[in-house]
Short mmCIF file of C-alpha atoms in Angstrom, two decimals:
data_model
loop_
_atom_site.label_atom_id
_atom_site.label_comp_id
_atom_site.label_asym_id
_atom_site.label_seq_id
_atom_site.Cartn_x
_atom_site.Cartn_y
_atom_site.Cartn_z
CA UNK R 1 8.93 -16.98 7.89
CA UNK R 2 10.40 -17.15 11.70
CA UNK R 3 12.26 -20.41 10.45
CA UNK R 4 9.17 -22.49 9.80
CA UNK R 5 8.96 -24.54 6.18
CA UNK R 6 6.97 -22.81 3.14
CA UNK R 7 4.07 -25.24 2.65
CA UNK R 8 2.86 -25.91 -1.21
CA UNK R 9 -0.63 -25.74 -1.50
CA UNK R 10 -2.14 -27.05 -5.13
CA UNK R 11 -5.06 -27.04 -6.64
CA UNK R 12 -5.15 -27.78 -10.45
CA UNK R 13 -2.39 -25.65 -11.76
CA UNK R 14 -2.87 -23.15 -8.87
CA UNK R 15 0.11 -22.97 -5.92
CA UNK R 16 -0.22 -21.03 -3.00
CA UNK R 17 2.69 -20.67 -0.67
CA UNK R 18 1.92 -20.14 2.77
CA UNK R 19 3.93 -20.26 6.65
CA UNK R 20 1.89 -22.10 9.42
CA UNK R 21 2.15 -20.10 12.05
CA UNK R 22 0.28 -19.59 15.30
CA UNK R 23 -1.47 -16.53 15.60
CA UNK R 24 0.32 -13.86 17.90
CA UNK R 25 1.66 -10.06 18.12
CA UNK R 26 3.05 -9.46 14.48
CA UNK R 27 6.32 -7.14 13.87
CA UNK R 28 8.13 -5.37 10.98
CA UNK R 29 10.70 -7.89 10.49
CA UNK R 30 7.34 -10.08 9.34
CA UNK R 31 6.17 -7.59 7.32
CA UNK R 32 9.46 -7.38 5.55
CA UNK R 33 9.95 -11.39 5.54
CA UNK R 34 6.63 -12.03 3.74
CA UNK R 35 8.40 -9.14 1.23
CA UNK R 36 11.06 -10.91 0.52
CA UNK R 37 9.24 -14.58 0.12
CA UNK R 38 6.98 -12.80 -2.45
CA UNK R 39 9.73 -11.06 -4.63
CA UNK R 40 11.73 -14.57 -4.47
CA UNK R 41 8.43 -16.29 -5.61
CA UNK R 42 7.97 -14.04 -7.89
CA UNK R 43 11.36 -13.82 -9.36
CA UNK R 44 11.21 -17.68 -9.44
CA UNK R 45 7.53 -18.15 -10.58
CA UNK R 46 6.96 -15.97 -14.19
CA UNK R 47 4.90 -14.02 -11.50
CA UNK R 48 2.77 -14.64 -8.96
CA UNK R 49 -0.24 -12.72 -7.48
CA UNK R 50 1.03 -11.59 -4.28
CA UNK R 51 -1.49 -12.00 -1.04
CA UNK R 52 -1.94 -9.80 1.49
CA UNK R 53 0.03 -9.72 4.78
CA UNK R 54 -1.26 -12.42 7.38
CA UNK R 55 -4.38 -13.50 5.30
CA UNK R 56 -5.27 -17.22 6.20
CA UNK R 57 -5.15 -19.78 3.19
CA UNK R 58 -6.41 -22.98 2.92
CA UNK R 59 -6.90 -25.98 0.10
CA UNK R 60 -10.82 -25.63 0.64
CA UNK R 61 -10.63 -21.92 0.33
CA UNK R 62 -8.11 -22.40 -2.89
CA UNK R 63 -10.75 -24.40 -4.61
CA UNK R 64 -13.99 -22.40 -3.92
CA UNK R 65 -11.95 -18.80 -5.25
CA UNK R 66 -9.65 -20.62 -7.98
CA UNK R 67 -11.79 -19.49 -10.97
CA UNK R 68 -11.08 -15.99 -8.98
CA UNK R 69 -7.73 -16.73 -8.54
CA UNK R 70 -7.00 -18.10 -11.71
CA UNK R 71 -8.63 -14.74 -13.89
CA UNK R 72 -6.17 -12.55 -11.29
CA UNK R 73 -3.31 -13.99 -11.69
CA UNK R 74 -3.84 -14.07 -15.78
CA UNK R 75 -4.14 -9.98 -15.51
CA UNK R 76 -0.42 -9.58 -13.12
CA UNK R 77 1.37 -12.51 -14.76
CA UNK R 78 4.92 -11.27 -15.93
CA UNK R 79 3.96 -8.00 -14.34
CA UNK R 80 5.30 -5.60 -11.89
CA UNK R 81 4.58 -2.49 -10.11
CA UNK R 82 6.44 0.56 -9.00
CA UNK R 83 5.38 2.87 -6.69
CA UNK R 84 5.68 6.55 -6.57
CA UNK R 85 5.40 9.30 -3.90
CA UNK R 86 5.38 12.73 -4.82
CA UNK R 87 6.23 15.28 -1.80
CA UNK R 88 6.47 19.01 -1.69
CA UNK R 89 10.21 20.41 -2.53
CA UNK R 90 10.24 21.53 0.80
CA UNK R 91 7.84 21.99 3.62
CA UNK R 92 6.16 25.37 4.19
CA UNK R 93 8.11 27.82 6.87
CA UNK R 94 5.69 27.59 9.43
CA UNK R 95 3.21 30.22 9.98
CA UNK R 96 3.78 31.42 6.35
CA UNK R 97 -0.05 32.00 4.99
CA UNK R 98 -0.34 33.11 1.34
CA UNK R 99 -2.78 33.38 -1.60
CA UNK R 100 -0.02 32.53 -3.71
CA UNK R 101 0.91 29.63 -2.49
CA UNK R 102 -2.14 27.35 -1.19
CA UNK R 103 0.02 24.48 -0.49
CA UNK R 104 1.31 26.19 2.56
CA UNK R 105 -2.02 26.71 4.29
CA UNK R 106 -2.58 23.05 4.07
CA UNK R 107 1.15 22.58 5.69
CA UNK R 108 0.47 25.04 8.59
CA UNK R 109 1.33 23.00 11.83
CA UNK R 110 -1.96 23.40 14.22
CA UNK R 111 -4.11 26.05 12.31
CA UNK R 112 -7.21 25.02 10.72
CA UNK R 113 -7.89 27.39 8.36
CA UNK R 114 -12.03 28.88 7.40
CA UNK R 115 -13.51 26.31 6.16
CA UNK R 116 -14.09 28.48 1.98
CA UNK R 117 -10.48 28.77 2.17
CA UNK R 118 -9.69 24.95 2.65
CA UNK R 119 -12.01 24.41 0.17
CA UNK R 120 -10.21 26.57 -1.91
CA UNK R 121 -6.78 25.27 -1.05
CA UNK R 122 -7.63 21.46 -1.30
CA UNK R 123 -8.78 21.66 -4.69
CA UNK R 124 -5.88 23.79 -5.83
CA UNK R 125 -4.05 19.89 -3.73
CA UNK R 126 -5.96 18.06 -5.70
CA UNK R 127 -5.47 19.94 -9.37
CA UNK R 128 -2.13 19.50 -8.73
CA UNK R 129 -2.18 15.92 -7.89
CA UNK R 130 -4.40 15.43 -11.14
CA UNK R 131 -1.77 16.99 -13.15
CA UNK R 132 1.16 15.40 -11.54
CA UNK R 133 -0.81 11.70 -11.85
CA UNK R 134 -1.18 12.62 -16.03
CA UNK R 135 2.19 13.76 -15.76
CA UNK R 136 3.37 10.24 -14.93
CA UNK R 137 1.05 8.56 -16.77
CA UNK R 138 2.48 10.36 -20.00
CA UNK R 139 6.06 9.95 -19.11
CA UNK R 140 5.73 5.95 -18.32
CA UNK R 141 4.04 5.93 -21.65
CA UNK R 142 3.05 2.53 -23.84
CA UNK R 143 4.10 0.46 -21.79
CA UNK R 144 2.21 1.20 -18.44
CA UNK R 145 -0.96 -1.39 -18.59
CA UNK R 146 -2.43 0.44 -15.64
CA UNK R 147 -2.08 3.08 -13.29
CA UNK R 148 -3.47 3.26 -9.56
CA UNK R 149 -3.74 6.66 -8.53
CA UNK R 150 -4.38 8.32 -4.83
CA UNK R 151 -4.49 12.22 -4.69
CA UNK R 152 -3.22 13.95 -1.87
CA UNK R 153 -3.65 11.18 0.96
CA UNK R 154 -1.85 13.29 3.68
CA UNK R 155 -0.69 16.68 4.21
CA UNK R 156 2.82 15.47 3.27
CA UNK R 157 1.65 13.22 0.31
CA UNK R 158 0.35 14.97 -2.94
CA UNK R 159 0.23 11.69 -4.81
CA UNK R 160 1.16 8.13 -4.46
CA UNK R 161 0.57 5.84 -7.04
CA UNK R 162 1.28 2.31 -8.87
CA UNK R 163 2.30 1.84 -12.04
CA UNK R 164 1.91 -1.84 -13.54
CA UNK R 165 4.07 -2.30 -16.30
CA UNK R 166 5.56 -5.85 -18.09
CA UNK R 167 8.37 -7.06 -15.59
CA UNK R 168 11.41 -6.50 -18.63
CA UNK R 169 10.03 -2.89 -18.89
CA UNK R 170 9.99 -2.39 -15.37
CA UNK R 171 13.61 -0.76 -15.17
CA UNK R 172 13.30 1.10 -18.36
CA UNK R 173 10.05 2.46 -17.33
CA UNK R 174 11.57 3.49 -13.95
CA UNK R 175 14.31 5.28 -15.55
CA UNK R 176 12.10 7.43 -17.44
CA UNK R 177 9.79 9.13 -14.99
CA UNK R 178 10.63 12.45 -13.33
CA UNK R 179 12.46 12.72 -9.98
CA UNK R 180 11.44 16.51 -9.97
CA UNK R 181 8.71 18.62 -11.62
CA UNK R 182 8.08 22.53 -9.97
CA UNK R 183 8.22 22.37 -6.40
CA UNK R 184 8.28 18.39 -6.06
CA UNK R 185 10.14 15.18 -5.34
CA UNK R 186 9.15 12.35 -7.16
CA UNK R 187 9.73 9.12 -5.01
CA UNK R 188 10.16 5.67 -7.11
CA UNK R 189 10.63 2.54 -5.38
CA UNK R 190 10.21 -1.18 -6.99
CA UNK R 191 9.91 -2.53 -9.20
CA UNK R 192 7.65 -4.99 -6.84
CA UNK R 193 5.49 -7.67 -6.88
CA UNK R 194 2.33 -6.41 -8.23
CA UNK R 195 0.07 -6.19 -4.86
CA UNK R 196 -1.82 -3.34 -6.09
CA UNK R 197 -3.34 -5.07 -8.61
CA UNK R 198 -3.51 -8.30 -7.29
CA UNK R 199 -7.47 -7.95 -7.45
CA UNK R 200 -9.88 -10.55 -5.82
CA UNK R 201 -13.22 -9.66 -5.17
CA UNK R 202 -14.05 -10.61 -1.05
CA UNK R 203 -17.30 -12.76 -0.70
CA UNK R 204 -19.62 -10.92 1.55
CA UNK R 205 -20.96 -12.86 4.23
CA UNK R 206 -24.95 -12.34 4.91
CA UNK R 207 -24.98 -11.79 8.88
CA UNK S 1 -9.89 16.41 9.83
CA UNK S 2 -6.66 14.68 10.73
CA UNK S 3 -6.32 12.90 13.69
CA UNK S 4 -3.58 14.68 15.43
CA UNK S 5 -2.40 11.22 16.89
CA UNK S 6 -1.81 10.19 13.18
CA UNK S 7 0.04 13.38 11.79
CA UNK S 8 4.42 12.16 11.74
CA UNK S 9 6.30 14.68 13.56
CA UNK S 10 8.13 15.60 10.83
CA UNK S 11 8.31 15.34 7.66
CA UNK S 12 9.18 11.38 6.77
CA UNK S 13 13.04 10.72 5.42
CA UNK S 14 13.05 9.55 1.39
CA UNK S 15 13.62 6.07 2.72
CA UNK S 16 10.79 6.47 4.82
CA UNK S 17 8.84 6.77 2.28
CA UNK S 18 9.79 3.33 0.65
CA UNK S 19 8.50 1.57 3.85
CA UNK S 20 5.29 3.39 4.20
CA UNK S 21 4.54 2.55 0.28
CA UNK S 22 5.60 -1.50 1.08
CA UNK S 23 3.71 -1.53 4.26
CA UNK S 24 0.73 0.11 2.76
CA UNK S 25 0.78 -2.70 -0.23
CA UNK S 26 1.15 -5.36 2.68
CA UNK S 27 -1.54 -4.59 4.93
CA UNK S 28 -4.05 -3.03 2.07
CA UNK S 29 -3.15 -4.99 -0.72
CA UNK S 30 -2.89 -8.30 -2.35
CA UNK S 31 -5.34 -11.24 -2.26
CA UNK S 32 -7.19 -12.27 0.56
CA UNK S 33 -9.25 -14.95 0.24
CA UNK S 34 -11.82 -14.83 2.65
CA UNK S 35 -13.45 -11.89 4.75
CA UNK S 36 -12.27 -13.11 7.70
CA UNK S 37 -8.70 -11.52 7.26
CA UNK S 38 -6.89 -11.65 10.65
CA UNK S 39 -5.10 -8.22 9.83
CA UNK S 40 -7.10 -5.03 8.92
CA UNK S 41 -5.82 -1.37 9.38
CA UNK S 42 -9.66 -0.57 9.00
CA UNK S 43 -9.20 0.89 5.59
CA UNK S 44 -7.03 3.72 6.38
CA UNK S 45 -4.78 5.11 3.72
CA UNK S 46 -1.26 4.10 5.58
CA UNK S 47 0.42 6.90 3.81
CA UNK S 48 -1.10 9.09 6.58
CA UNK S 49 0.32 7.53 9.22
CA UNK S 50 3.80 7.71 10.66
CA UNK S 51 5.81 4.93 9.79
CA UNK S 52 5.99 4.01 13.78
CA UNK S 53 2.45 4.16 14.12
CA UNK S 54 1.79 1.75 11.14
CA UNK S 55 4.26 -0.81 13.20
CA UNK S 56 2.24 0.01 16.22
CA UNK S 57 -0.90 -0.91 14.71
CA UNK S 58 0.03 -3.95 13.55
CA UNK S 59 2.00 -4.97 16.63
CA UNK S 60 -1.24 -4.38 19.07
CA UNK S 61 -3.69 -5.91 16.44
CA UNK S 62 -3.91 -9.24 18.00
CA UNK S 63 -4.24 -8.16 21.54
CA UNK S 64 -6.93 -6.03 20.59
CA UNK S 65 -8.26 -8.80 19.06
CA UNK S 66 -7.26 -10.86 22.46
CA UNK S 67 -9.08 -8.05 24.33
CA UNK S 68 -12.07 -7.86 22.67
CA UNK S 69 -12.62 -11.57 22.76
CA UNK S 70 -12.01 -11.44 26.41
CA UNK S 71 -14.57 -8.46 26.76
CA UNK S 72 -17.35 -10.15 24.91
CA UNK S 73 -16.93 -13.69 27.42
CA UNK S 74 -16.67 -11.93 30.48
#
């Protein structure tokens, strides 16, 4: 990253590749170079359990989590992840309200509408985003290992999800979900490293 | 509800889309090995946010950081 060496850090049969860097403002081109040092890890590695952006690593830290570490990156080995967005055909014309069509009250620029009404319209969102989530889940079929579902996270999100499928299924997989279903887009991007499920739990720290 | 600050101004292009999902994974996701993670969007789902305002956030991070440090010696 910025030009500085990858530095190797082992523990037993554990490597961790990290970027010494001093700490200052951050910006997307980091973002997107600690992207592409996973996915060339990864591609180079049989997989590799991908860390989050800008966490510190250290040898000591390596050997107090590596049991951690080690029972992680068992579960994501080989694996990858795609990612899907699913987002309304089109959006609602704006100040259209209608009982037919709840997703357009939630769309409505400004308006908060009464409060049984969003009720009403959120869990017609959510129903939807349930159904679209087993929709996936049925079309990705044997060979997802796990799915990651959020329902409706914005106003212009009904779903996004991650799928975690064996990396030489990963294309096939991809190729077989839906790019439309009613009044939909279905978004797939990856297949990626599998930070999704790259799972270790945080020690909490008594205050 | 939604934080008005937080709401894109229009509806984010396909592609747009693919960087929210990455940045999301990068700044949510993955290991971290201790709690003391020197990047934290507080949680947030990123898909809410507009794609600039997820750069934002994690542009100012560290002089918030700087700030608050500053605050707390002063």
């Amino acid at each position: 990253m910025r030009g500085r060496p990858l530095i190797a850090l082992t523990v037993a049969d554990l490597t961790a590749w990290a970027t010494e860097t001093p700490l200052e403002a951050w910006t997307r081109d980091d973002l997107l170079a600690h992207h592409a040092l996973v996915v060339r890890i990864d591609a180079a590695a049989n997989g590799c359990l991908p860390a989050r952006f800008a966490t510190p690593v250290t040898e000591v830290l390596l050997r107090e989590r590596y049991a951690d570490l080690a029972r992680a990156l068992d579960r994501v080995e080989g694996c990858a992840e795609l990612a899907v967005t699913v987002v309304r055909g089109r959006p609602a014309p704006a100040g259209e309200a209608s009982d037919a069509r709840p997703n357009d009250t939630v769309q409505t620029g400004g308006a908060t509408p009464p409060g049984t009404a969003y009720l009403r319209t959120r869990a017609a969102t959510m129903a939807l985003a349930r159904r679209l989530a087993e929709q996936l889940d049925a079309a990705a079929g044997q060979e997802l290992i796990e799915a990651d579902h959020r329902l409706a996270p914005s106003n212009a999100v009904l779903l996004s999800s991650a799928l975690l499928v064996e990396r030489a299924a990963a294309e096939a997989v991809k190729a077989r979900l839906p790019r439309v279903s009613d009044d939909v887009r279905i978004l797939v991007h990856g297949p990626w490293p599998p930070y999704s499920f790259a799972v270790v739990d945080v020690p909490t720290r008594e205050e | 509800m939604t934080d008005e600050r937080y709401v894109s101004l229009g509806a984010p292009a396909d592609d747009e889309f693919t960087l929210l999902e990455l940045a999301d994974r990068l700044l949510n996701k993955g290991v971290v090995l201790t709690g003391e993670a020197t990047i934290s969007v507080a949680g947030v789902d990123l898909i809410y946010l507009g794609l600039n305002v997820v750069l934002t956030a994690v542009e100012n991070l560290k002089h918030t950081d700087d700030t608050a440090a500053r605050d707390h010696s002063g």
